[in-house]
Amino acid sequence: MYKNVMFALTLALLCMGALPASAAEEVPGKKGILLVAFGTSMPEATGAIESLTNATKAAFPDVEVRVAYTSNIIRRKLKREQGVEIPTPPEALAAMNDDGFTDVSVQPMHIIPGEEYDDLKGVVDAFASLRGKYGFRRLVIGRPLLSNVEDCAIMAGILTRRFGDRLAPGKAVVLMGHGTPHMANAMYSEMQAAITRASDRIFLGTVESTPTFDDVQAALKKARAKTLILAPFMIVAGDHANNDLAGADDPESWLSQFKKAGYGIETDLVGLGQYPEIAKLFVGRVAELLKQE
Ligand code: CO
């Protein structure tokens, strides 16, 4: 008799959808990947972001991959000029929650753990603290490309392999990173140190911080180069690469200043995101993240 009552009661609860919490957790989850880039408004530069996105999709065909941009200026410009709407990270996470994702891995395409990364981590931490229907069961964030000394050594290897054959005597590569007042800017000095261990013909400067253009110029004097290959050290070869680095009409661009200093110039305006080896590295980061508890 008692058993029958319990059975009827359980059945009634089930029908009402009033499942105890432990039973609700057994519902199968939905996994997703959110890739986060700074963004670019130059259609010819989006290839770098697409390359990393497509490599991720190809590596994890069973997991839906979405993309968010952290730059509001770029997001608004894309909407205004191209009618393209790319979500911010909090918008993307809210939408993924609404679409039933329970397990989300957020992988940034940023190079250093600077301000953009701090902001993104703040968003992820905030969502991860949510319980109940607006929260995720599992929400994790991956690290940027350069987060420690070993990352810099791996990147130095990628750079020397990419430019190695073109570094005939008298030639040198000048890379332009972004740079930031954030303490993570120190990663560029570590990166230069790692490059120097691997090659004496590749030099890294930043457009907005240190190492400066003058630092690069001073280092170049010792390298006795006559011709410089200018390349961006950014995921995307966008505005900075085309204007601040290689802008022929801008007397302040690195290209104009190096020309004035008497160097022959070649340009290699390919974003890091388009290097096959970087795509491989990036996919490895996502794989690590998917396994992370
Ligand atoms: Co900038």
PDB file of C-alpha atoms in Angstrom, residues 9-241:
ATOM      1  CA  LEU A   9       3.528  10.359  -5.861  1.00  0.00           C
ATOM      2  CA  THR A  10       6.781   9.938  -7.819  1.00  0.00           C
ATOM      3  CA  LEU A  11       4.824   9.582 -11.049  1.00  0.00           C
ATOM      4  CA  ALA A  12       2.850  12.716 -10.243  1.00  0.00           C
ATOM      5  CA  LEU A  13       6.078  14.638  -9.518  1.00  0.00           C
ATOM      6  CA  LEU A  14       7.617  13.437 -12.776  1.00  0.00           C
ATOM      7  CA  CYS A  15       4.549  14.498 -14.742  1.00  0.00           C
ATOM      8  CA  MET A  16       4.640  17.916 -13.136  1.00  0.00           C
ATOM      9  CA  GLY A  17       8.271  18.268 -14.135  1.00  0.00           C
ATOM     10  CA  ALA A  18       9.212  18.647 -10.493  1.00  0.00           C
ATOM     11  CA  LEU A  19      12.326  16.500 -10.740  1.00  0.00           C
ATOM     12  CA  PRO A  20      14.729  16.494  -7.830  1.00  0.00           C
ATOM     13  CA  ALA A  21      18.006  18.351  -8.605  1.00  0.00           C
ATOM     14  CA  SER A  22      20.082  15.158  -8.854  1.00  0.00           C
ATOM     15  CA  ALA A  23      17.830  13.759 -11.602  1.00  0.00           C
ATOM     16  CA  ALA A  24      17.902  17.048 -13.541  1.00  0.00           C
ATOM     17  CA  GLU A  25      21.728  16.892 -13.669  1.00  0.00           C
ATOM     18  CA  GLU A  26      21.592  13.565 -15.482  1.00  0.00           C
ATOM     19  CA  VAL A  27      20.049  15.166 -18.571  1.00  0.00           C
ATOM     20  CA  PRO A  28      22.711  14.955 -21.330  1.00  0.00           C
ATOM     21  CA  GLY A  29      24.622  18.181 -21.827  1.00  0.00           C
ATOM     22  CA  LYS A  30      25.291  20.238 -24.949  1.00  0.00           C
ATOM     23  CA  LYS A  31      28.903  21.171 -25.614  1.00  0.00           C
ATOM     24  CA  GLY A  32      30.009  24.358 -27.335  1.00  0.00           C
ATOM     25  CA  ILE A  33      33.160  26.304 -28.172  1.00  0.00           C
ATOM     26  CA  LEU A  34      33.256  30.095 -28.150  1.00  0.00           C
ATOM     27  CA  LEU A  35      36.228  31.620 -29.955  1.00  0.00           C
ATOM     28  CA  VAL A  36      36.921  35.221 -29.056  1.00  0.00           C
ATOM     29  CA  ALA A  37      38.902  37.579 -31.283  1.00  0.00           C
ATOM     30  CA  PHE A  38      39.611  41.291 -31.028  1.00  0.00           C
ATOM     31  CA  GLY A  39      38.016  41.499 -34.475  1.00  0.00           C
ATOM     32  CA  THR A  40      38.755  43.282 -37.710  1.00  0.00           C
ATOM     33  CA  SER A  41      36.664  45.462 -39.979  1.00  0.00           C
ATOM     34  CA  MET A  42      38.832  44.834 -43.046  1.00  0.00           C
ATOM     35  CA  PRO A  43      37.143  42.126 -45.148  1.00  0.00           C
ATOM     36  CA  GLU A  44      40.518  41.072 -46.605  1.00  0.00           C
ATOM     37  CA  ALA A  45      41.852  40.565 -43.070  1.00  0.00           C
ATOM     38  CA  THR A  46      39.019  38.411 -41.694  1.00  0.00           C
ATOM     39  CA  GLY A  47      40.706  35.381 -43.313  1.00  0.00           C
ATOM     40  CA  ALA A  48      43.009  35.049 -40.292  1.00  0.00           C
ATOM     41  CA  ILE A  49      40.067  34.772 -37.885  1.00  0.00           C
ATOM     42  CA  GLU A  50      38.249  32.446 -40.283  1.00  0.00           C
ATOM     43  CA  SER A  51      41.332  30.283 -40.640  1.00  0.00           C
ATOM     44  CA  LEU A  52      41.505  29.669 -36.869  1.00  0.00           C
ATOM     45  CA  THR A  53      37.719  29.207 -36.687  1.00  0.00           C
ATOM     46  CA  ASN A  54      37.663  26.721 -39.567  1.00  0.00           C
ATOM     47  CA  ALA A  55      40.612  24.788 -38.170  1.00  0.00           C
ATOM     48  CA  THR A  56      38.729  24.490 -34.858  1.00  0.00           C
ATOM     49  CA  LYS A  57      35.528  23.380 -36.609  1.00  0.00           C
ATOM     50  CA  ALA A  58      37.443  20.773 -38.609  1.00  0.00           C
ATOM     51  CA  ALA A  59      39.171  19.421 -35.493  1.00  0.00           C
ATOM     52  CA  PHE A  60      35.972  19.147 -33.420  1.00  0.00           C
ATOM     53  CA  PRO A  61      33.171  18.418 -35.893  1.00  0.00           C
ATOM     54  CA  ASP A  62      30.745  17.327 -33.164  1.00  0.00           C
ATOM     55  CA  VAL A  63      30.973  20.551 -31.183  1.00  0.00           C
ATOM     56  CA  GLU A  64      29.319  23.777 -32.323  1.00  0.00           C
ATOM     57  CA  VAL A  65      31.805  26.640 -32.687  1.00  0.00           C
ATOM     58  CA  ARG A  66      30.714  30.261 -32.302  1.00  0.00           C
ATOM     59  CA  VAL A  67      32.686  33.509 -32.547  1.00  0.00           C
ATOM     60  CA  ALA A  68      32.577  36.768 -30.564  1.00  0.00           C
ATOM     61  CA  TYR A  69      34.594  39.994 -30.959  1.00  0.00           C
ATOM     62  CA  THR A  70      35.871  42.077 -28.060  1.00  0.00           C
ATOM     63  CA  SER A  71      36.246  45.343 -30.004  1.00  0.00           C
ATOM     64  CA  ASN A  72      33.044  47.382 -29.853  1.00  0.00           C
ATOM     65  CA  ILE A  73      34.420  49.889 -32.374  1.00  0.00           C
ATOM     66  CA  ILE A  74      34.910  47.086 -34.887  1.00  0.00           C
ATOM     67  CA  ARG A  75      31.559  45.436 -34.083  1.00  0.00           C
ATOM     68  CA  ARG A  76      29.703  48.721 -34.626  1.00  0.00           C
ATOM     69  CA  LYS A  77      31.615  49.477 -37.823  1.00  0.00           C
ATOM     70  CA  LEU A  78      30.810  46.005 -39.201  1.00  0.00           C
ATOM     71  CA  LYS A  79      27.126  46.464 -38.418  1.00  0.00           C
ATOM     72  CA  ARG A  80      27.010  49.965 -39.897  1.00  0.00           C
ATOM     73  CA  GLU A  81      29.047  49.330 -43.049  1.00  0.00           C
ATOM     74  CA  GLN A  82      28.504  45.643 -43.823  1.00  0.00           C
ATOM     75  CA  GLY A  83      25.325  44.742 -41.948  1.00  0.00           C
ATOM     76  CA  VAL A  84      27.307  42.015 -40.144  1.00  0.00           C
ATOM     77  CA  GLU A  85      26.412  41.433 -36.499  1.00  0.00           C
ATOM     78  CA  ILE A  86      29.062  39.835 -34.316  1.00  0.00           C
ATOM     79  CA  PRO A  87      28.217  39.434 -30.609  1.00  0.00           C
ATOM     80  CA  THR A  88      30.276  40.592 -27.640  1.00  0.00           C
ATOM     81  CA  PRO A  89      31.473  37.753 -25.365  1.00  0.00           C
ATOM     82  CA  PRO A  90      28.638  38.319 -22.821  1.00  0.00           C
ATOM     83  CA  GLU A  91      26.066  38.407 -25.632  1.00  0.00           C
ATOM     84  CA  ALA A  92      27.455  35.196 -27.107  1.00  0.00           C
ATOM     85  CA  LEU A  93      27.429  33.403 -23.732  1.00  0.00           C
ATOM     86  CA  ALA A  94      23.889  34.555 -22.958  1.00  0.00           C
ATOM     87  CA  ALA A  95      22.754  33.300 -26.378  1.00  0.00           C
ATOM     88  CA  MET A  96      24.523  29.960 -25.881  1.00  0.00           C
ATOM     89  CA  ASN A  97      22.816  29.575 -22.514  1.00  0.00           C
ATOM     90  CA  ASP A  98      19.485  30.357 -24.140  1.00  0.00           C
ATOM     91  CA  ASP A  99      20.196  27.840 -26.917  1.00  0.00           C
ATOM     92  CA  GLY A 100      20.673  25.070 -24.368  1.00  0.00           C
ATOM     93  CA  PHE A 101      24.470  24.785 -24.182  1.00  0.00           C
ATOM     94  CA  THR A 102      25.528  23.395 -20.793  1.00  0.00           C
ATOM     95  CA  ASP A 103      29.274  23.052 -21.331  1.00  0.00           C
ATOM     96  CA  VAL A 104      31.198  25.869 -23.000  1.00  0.00           C
ATOM     97  CA  SER A 105      34.916  26.281 -23.653  1.00  0.00           C
ATOM     98  CA  VAL A 106      35.970  29.874 -24.359  1.00  0.00           C
ATOM     99  CA  GLN A 107      39.233  30.200 -26.275  1.00  0.00           C
ATOM    100  CA  PRO A 108      40.650  33.672 -26.958  1.00  0.00           C
ATOM    101  CA  MET A 109      42.605  34.442 -30.134  1.00  0.00           C
ATOM    102  CA  HIS A 110      44.534  37.128 -28.291  1.00  0.00           C
ATOM    103  CA  ILE A 111      48.326  37.000 -28.270  1.00  0.00           C
ATOM    104  CA  ILE A 112      49.110  38.226 -24.751  1.00  0.00           C
ATOM    105  CA  PRO A 113      47.073  38.160 -21.522  1.00  0.00           C
ATOM    106  CA  GLY A 114      46.516  41.931 -21.529  1.00  0.00           C
ATOM    107  CA  GLU A 115      43.509  44.127 -20.872  1.00  0.00           C
ATOM    108  CA  GLU A 116      41.302  42.455 -23.500  1.00  0.00           C
ATOM    109  CA  TYR A 117      41.975  39.082 -21.902  1.00  0.00           C
ATOM    110  CA  ASP A 118      41.344  40.427 -18.378  1.00  0.00           C
ATOM    111  CA  ASP A 119      37.977  41.774 -19.513  1.00  0.00           C
ATOM    112  CA  LEU A 120      37.065  38.474 -21.156  1.00  0.00           C
ATOM    113  CA  LYS A 121      38.111  36.509 -18.078  1.00  0.00           C
ATOM    114  CA  GLY A 122      35.908  38.788 -15.968  1.00  0.00           C
ATOM    115  CA  VAL A 123      32.920  37.939 -18.166  1.00  0.00           C
ATOM    116  CA  VAL A 124      33.640  34.207 -18.038  1.00  0.00           C
ATOM    117  CA  ASP A 125      34.137  34.267 -14.250  1.00  0.00           C
ATOM    118  CA  ALA A 126      30.853  36.156 -13.836  1.00  0.00           C
ATOM    119  CA  PHE A 127      28.908  33.634 -15.962  1.00  0.00           C
ATOM    120  CA  ALA A 128      30.656  30.742 -14.209  1.00  0.00           C
ATOM    121  CA  SER A 129      29.373  32.047 -10.863  1.00  0.00           C
ATOM    122  CA  LEU A 130      25.742  31.828 -12.022  1.00  0.00           C
ATOM    123  CA  ARG A 131      23.707  28.896 -10.747  1.00  0.00           C
ATOM    124  CA  GLY A 132      20.348  27.756 -12.012  1.00  0.00           C
ATOM    125  CA  LYS A 133      18.884  28.241 -15.437  1.00  0.00           C
ATOM    126  CA  TYR A 134      21.094  31.148 -16.517  1.00  0.00           C
ATOM    127  CA  GLY A 135      24.317  29.379 -15.602  1.00  0.00           C
ATOM    128  CA  PHE A 136      26.395  26.673 -17.297  1.00  0.00           C
ATOM    129  CA  ARG A 137      27.355  23.318 -15.798  1.00  0.00           C
ATOM    130  CA  ARG A 138      30.894  23.843 -17.056  1.00  0.00           C
ATOM    131  CA  LEU A 139      32.418  27.056 -18.364  1.00  0.00           C
ATOM    132  CA  VAL A 140      36.188  27.381 -18.882  1.00  0.00           C
ATOM    133  CA  ILE A 141      38.540  29.870 -20.520  1.00  0.00           C
ATOM    134  CA  GLY A 142      41.785  29.076 -22.354  1.00  0.00           C
ATOM    135  CA  ARG A 143      44.980  31.083 -22.299  1.00  0.00           C
ATOM    136  CA  PRO A 144      46.252  33.445 -24.993  1.00  0.00           C
ATOM    137  CA  LEU A 145      48.975  32.336 -27.427  1.00  0.00           C
ATOM    138  CA  LEU A 146      51.801  33.801 -25.332  1.00  0.00           C
ATOM    139  CA  SER A 147      51.167  33.150 -21.642  1.00  0.00           C
ATOM    140  CA  ASN A 148      54.517  31.873 -20.411  1.00  0.00           C
ATOM    141  CA  VAL A 149      58.182  31.450 -21.311  1.00  0.00           C
ATOM    142  CA  GLU A 150      57.632  28.110 -23.060  1.00  0.00           C
ATOM    143  CA  ASP A 151      54.933  29.627 -25.282  1.00  0.00           C
ATOM    144  CA  CYS A 152      57.475  32.250 -26.420  1.00  0.00           C
ATOM    145  CA  ALA A 153      60.020  29.552 -27.286  1.00  0.00           C
ATOM    146  CA  ILE A 154      57.410  27.667 -29.336  1.00  0.00           C
ATOM    147  CA  MET A 155      56.435  30.882 -31.131  1.00  0.00           C
ATOM    148  CA  ALA A 156      60.115  31.678 -31.834  1.00  0.00           C
ATOM    149  CA  GLY A 157      60.381  28.277 -33.506  1.00  0.00           C
ATOM    150  CA  ILE A 158      57.353  28.991 -35.672  1.00  0.00           C
ATOM    151  CA  LEU A 159      58.758  32.389 -36.698  1.00  0.00           C
ATOM    152  CA  THR A 160      62.223  31.105 -37.566  1.00  0.00           C
ATOM    153  CA  ARG A 161      60.738  28.286 -39.655  1.00  0.00           C
ATOM    154  CA  ARG A 162      58.484  30.751 -41.463  1.00  0.00           C
ATOM    155  CA  PHE A 163      61.192  33.297 -42.278  1.00  0.00           C
ATOM    156  CA  GLY A 164      64.284  31.078 -42.153  1.00  0.00           C
ATOM    157  CA  ASP A 165      64.682  30.535 -45.896  1.00  0.00           C
ATOM    158  CA  ARG A 166      64.254  34.198 -46.681  1.00  0.00           C
ATOM    159  CA  LEU A 167      66.918  35.370 -44.266  1.00  0.00           C
ATOM    160  CA  ALA A 168      69.832  35.578 -46.684  1.00  0.00           C
ATOM    161  CA  PRO A 169      72.829  37.658 -45.539  1.00  0.00           C
ATOM    162  CA  GLY A 170      71.955  41.357 -45.501  1.00  0.00           C
ATOM    163  CA  LYS A 171      68.297  40.680 -44.758  1.00  0.00           C
ATOM    164  CA  ALA A 172      66.334  40.908 -41.525  1.00  0.00           C
ATOM    165  CA  VAL A 173      62.717  40.548 -40.459  1.00  0.00           C
ATOM    166  CA  VAL A 174      60.979  43.291 -38.502  1.00  0.00           C
ATOM    167  CA  LEU A 175      57.807  42.186 -36.734  1.00  0.00           C
ATOM    168  CA  MET A 176      55.221  44.671 -35.459  1.00  0.00           C
ATOM    169  CA  GLY A 177      53.305  43.630 -32.354  1.00  0.00           C
ATOM    170  CA  HIS A 178      50.489  45.675 -30.871  1.00  0.00           C
ATOM    171  CA  GLY A 179      51.784  46.634 -27.414  1.00  0.00           C
ATOM    172  CA  THR A 180      49.891  47.841 -24.370  1.00  0.00           C
ATOM    173  CA  PRO A 181      50.447  49.793 -21.132  1.00  0.00           C
ATOM    174  CA  HIS A 182      49.284  46.595 -19.326  1.00  0.00           C
ATOM    175  CA  MET A 183      52.028  44.650 -17.513  1.00  0.00           C
ATOM    176  CA  ALA A 184      51.500  41.766 -19.966  1.00  0.00           C
ATOM    177  CA  ASN A 185      53.432  43.932 -22.456  1.00  0.00           C
ATOM    178  CA  ALA A 186      56.524  42.329 -20.869  1.00  0.00           C
ATOM    179  CA  MET A 187      55.637  39.247 -22.947  1.00  0.00           C
ATOM    180  CA  TYR A 188      56.997  41.075 -26.024  1.00  0.00           C
ATOM    181  CA  SER A 189      60.434  41.417 -24.399  1.00  0.00           C
ATOM    182  CA  GLU A 190      60.348  37.733 -23.470  1.00  0.00           C
ATOM    183  CA  MET A 191      59.297  36.992 -27.049  1.00  0.00           C
ATOM    184  CA  GLN A 192      62.270  38.975 -28.419  1.00  0.00           C
ATOM    185  CA  ALA A 193      64.593  37.110 -26.031  1.00  0.00           C
ATOM    186  CA  ALA A 194      63.221  33.784 -27.295  1.00  0.00           C
ATOM    187  CA  ILE A 195      63.617  34.915 -30.917  1.00  0.00           C
ATOM    188  CA  THR A 196      67.215  36.029 -30.280  1.00  0.00           C
ATOM    189  CA  ARG A 197      68.059  32.563 -28.953  1.00  0.00           C
ATOM    190  CA  ALA A 198      66.787  31.108 -32.237  1.00  0.00           C
ATOM    191  CA  SER A 199      67.831  33.764 -34.789  1.00  0.00           C
ATOM    192  CA  ASP A 200      69.890  36.956 -34.901  1.00  0.00           C
ATOM    193  CA  ARG A 201      67.920  38.315 -37.863  1.00  0.00           C
ATOM    194  CA  ILE A 202      64.375  38.694 -36.514  1.00  0.00           C
ATOM    195  CA  PHE A 203      63.359  41.788 -34.525  1.00  0.00           C
ATOM    196  CA  LEU A 204      60.153  42.550 -32.694  1.00  0.00           C
ATOM    197  CA  GLY A 205      58.748  45.982 -31.911  1.00  0.00           C
ATOM    198  CA  THR A 206      55.297  47.239 -30.988  1.00  0.00           C
ATOM    199  CA  VAL A 207      53.145  50.000 -32.392  1.00  0.00           C
ATOM    200  CA  GLU A 208      51.812  51.257 -29.054  1.00  0.00           C
ATOM    201  CA  SER A 209      54.382  50.349 -26.411  1.00  0.00           C
ATOM    202  CA  THR A 210      57.841  48.775 -25.956  1.00  0.00           C
ATOM    203  CA  PRO A 211      59.995  47.551 -27.650  1.00  0.00           C
ATOM    204  CA  THR A 212      59.587  50.780 -29.636  1.00  0.00           C
ATOM    205  CA  PHE A 213      60.437  51.562 -33.243  1.00  0.00           C
ATOM    206  CA  ASP A 214      63.648  53.191 -31.968  1.00  0.00           C
ATOM    207  CA  ASP A 215      64.545  50.031 -30.023  1.00  0.00           C
ATOM    208  CA  VAL A 216      64.143  47.997 -33.216  1.00  0.00           C
ATOM    209  CA  GLN A 217      66.181  50.479 -35.249  1.00  0.00           C
ATOM    210  CA  ALA A 218      69.022  50.375 -32.705  1.00  0.00           C
ATOM    211  CA  ALA A 219      69.012  46.561 -32.679  1.00  0.00           C
ATOM    212  CA  LEU A 220      69.024  46.495 -36.490  1.00  0.00           C
ATOM    213  CA  LYS A 221      72.256  48.507 -36.688  1.00  0.00           C
ATOM    214  CA  LYS A 222      74.108  45.552 -35.143  1.00  0.00           C
ATOM    215  CA  ALA A 223      72.514  43.133 -37.607  1.00  0.00           C
ATOM    216  CA  ARG A 224      73.976  45.021 -40.613  1.00  0.00           C
ATOM    217  CA  ALA A 225      70.879  44.362 -42.685  1.00  0.00           C
ATOM    218  CA  LYS A 226      70.278  46.181 -45.964  1.00  0.00           C
ATOM    219  CA  THR A 227      66.834  44.819 -46.726  1.00  0.00           C
ATOM    220  CA  LEU A 228      64.010  44.417 -44.235  1.00  0.00           C
ATOM    221  CA  ILE A 229      61.028  42.121 -44.448  1.00  0.00           C
ATOM    222  CA  LEU A 230      58.190  43.858 -42.576  1.00  0.00           C
ATOM    223  CA  ALA A 231      55.516  41.611 -41.084  1.00  0.00           C
ATOM    224  CA  PRO A 232      52.775  41.976 -38.466  1.00  0.00           C
ATOM    225  CA  PHE A 233      53.036  40.088 -35.176  1.00  0.00           C
ATOM    226  CA  MET A 234      49.265  40.163 -34.776  1.00  0.00           C
ATOM    227  CA  ILE A 235      46.592  37.547 -35.425  1.00  0.00           C
ATOM    228  CA  VAL A 236      45.125  39.652 -38.208  1.00  0.00           C
ATOM    229  CA  ALA A 237      46.946  41.758 -40.820  1.00  0.00           C
ATOM    230  CA  GLY A 238      44.449  44.588 -40.491  1.00  0.00           C
ATOM    231  CA  ASP A 239      44.591  48.302 -39.897  1.00  0.00           C
ATOM    232  CA  HIS A 240      47.911  48.408 -37.980  1.00  0.00           C
ATOM    233  CA  ALA A 241      49.667  46.149 -40.506  1.00  0.00           C
TER     234      ALA A 241
END
